[in-house]
């Protein structure tokens, strides 16, 4: 057996974003030894970028809000293919998780009477997002880190996990490499929690950071877990489109929550043109009412800019395709117009949206208090992920748990903004709790030297091929371009079949990728290792999207533009077959409990 530096824990958490930190805190509180491994520095996880807020039915701003409204908003937004039990737990537990965060030191924006302030966001019936300006993720990470480090967990920064190790069916540890020196390390654990985030880097235009290469999805898949709903990739309607160097960077939905409107090049507010039937009752049919809603008028209905992200993104694409887009291929998002409605509008915008003000000023030379922004859709979030038990977050592999963006279920076909940060807290806590419970019931498993050797051989193969092999960046670039063009917001069978063929050739090229230099901070090597993760998740997206022959939520099929009731009650499941090929099946969603059906009926 190779002789690595090794560490032993009861629970090993992979990922130090909101989900991983919350899981690690809970497992530590249960009295077990906890290790936390992350690919970047502590504090740099993607969660730190979250802007708009955390969705929780605290009912601080509108007393009509409750877990029932939040539950039915989440199910409606997800077009009813969500795991309803997860949506129920999430809606019920999110308020406690937010209050707990406050008790641990998070300084939220306040209502005049000192309670946590909540803002409007797309698809949420009432103002529901607890926030800290537009820097909520930073406050969340800071608070969880401060709380977590005092719990005594061991933190391993800049370590990338490359494989999960198994003893029979059970997961018993991981092999990781230290990015700084390139050395391998063995982590033994009785339970492993994946909290590795999303897959946005499989696409060319994305709001996601370099870390989002689908590692957790792919590690779980290779270890025998199932992935579900991978066809549902969220394209956020508002990313920056200009200059090219910043294309894809997110423009928070908070801009629309504060009254921002979408305009085409003719200056027309185009979102009123098409309001989906299931939202007609809840949506304003005139500009005056929409404005009153954003200003807190409880009798007004939401403006159509605050419809769900899938719908808003498609309307933007429609305008661009019809030749009514902005000069750089997007449309306009205007918050400056509110100076017609309120005094001191510029100060108000800077106070409510400080990051957006600086982002546009510094990156695009635009003053958003005076001019409209140019925006267009950007790959933002993946609803699909590791299939887990709704209550415990354990996958079908004993000892392997998943939470946060790399797990799936709660969001169905489309996630509502703000529901990710609350998901991290609710299901991060649950994953930590049940992983600790599982670990307490187990003896340490045996580590198989052959698995370690195979993983090391695979990881070092790009060095063997050296300069003779193809540069990994070229392969990554071609994959991203192909996914963007052929499997993006608008999908067709023929294009996706071309993507499937393209993936076969990319797999072959990845197997021949080569890198030069040594193992210390070698980004070429890191990219070469990311490739198989990116290819696995891309293949899962393409196969699942081909199979779902309908349009629902984030999946829009040009060749099947309507919802098909036959798909309204199924999840798409993929897993690795015995021969290594990806398998797929449709699985019926279990019938919802009667009392929850009633809740949805009541809230219609
Ligand atoms: C710009 C932006 C704004 C957003 N705003 C909001 C918002 O306002 N509200 C909301 O609800 N959602 C928002 N989201 C979505 C939300 O931020 C994410 O879905 C969420 O933060 C994901 O958290 P996580 O804990 O699952 O993963 P992350 O925070 O991404 O953490 C992943 C961790 O896994 C580690 N990791 C990954 N792979 C490996 C590996 N192989 N080995 C070791 N470690 C690994 C990483 O280093 C990192 O520590 C936003 C997203 C973006 C991009």
CSV table of N, CA, C and O in Angstrom, one decimal, residues 98-106:
chain,number,residue,atom,x,y,z
A,98,UNK,N,-32.1,30.5,10.0
A,98,UNK,CA,-31.7,32.0,9.8
A,98,UNK,C,-31.6,32.6,11.2
A,98,UNK,O,-30.6,33.3,11.5
A,99,UNK,N,-32.5,32.3,12.1
A,99,UNK,CA,-32.4,32.9,13.5
A,99,UNK,C,-31.2,32.5,14.2
A,99,UNK,O,-30.5,33.2,14.9
A,100,UNK,N,-30.9,31.2,13.9
A,100,UNK,CA,-29.6,30.6,14.5
A,100,UNK,C,-28.4,31.3,14.0
A,100,UNK,O,-27.5,31.6,14.8
A,101,UNK,N,-28.4,31.6,12.7
A,101,UNK,CA,-27.3,32.3,12.1
A,101,UNK,C,-27.1,33.7,12.7
A,101,UNK,O,-26.0,34.2,13.0
A,102,UNK,N,-28.3,34.3,13.0
A,102,UNK,CA,-28.3,35.6,13.6
A,102,UNK,C,-27.7,35.5,15.0
A,102,UNK,O,-26.8,36.3,15.5
A,103,UNK,N,-28.1,34.5,15.7
A,103,UNK,CA,-27.6,34.3,17.1
A,103,UNK,C,-26.1,34.0,17.1
A,103,UNK,O,-25.4,34.3,18.1
A,104,UNK,N,-25.6,33.4,16.0
A,104,UNK,CA,-24.1,33.2,15.9
A,104,UNK,C,-23.4,34.4,15.4
A,104,UNK,O,-22.2,34.4,15.2
A,105,UNK,N,-24.1,35.5,15.2
A,105,UNK,CA,-23.4,36.8,14.9
A,105,UNK,C,-23.6,37.4,13.5
A,105,UNK,O,-23.0,38.4,13.2
A,106,UNK,N,-24.5,36.8,12.7
A,106,UNK,CA,-24.8,37.5,11.4
A,106,UNK,C,-25.6,38.8,11.6
A,106,UNK,O,-26.6,38.8,12.3
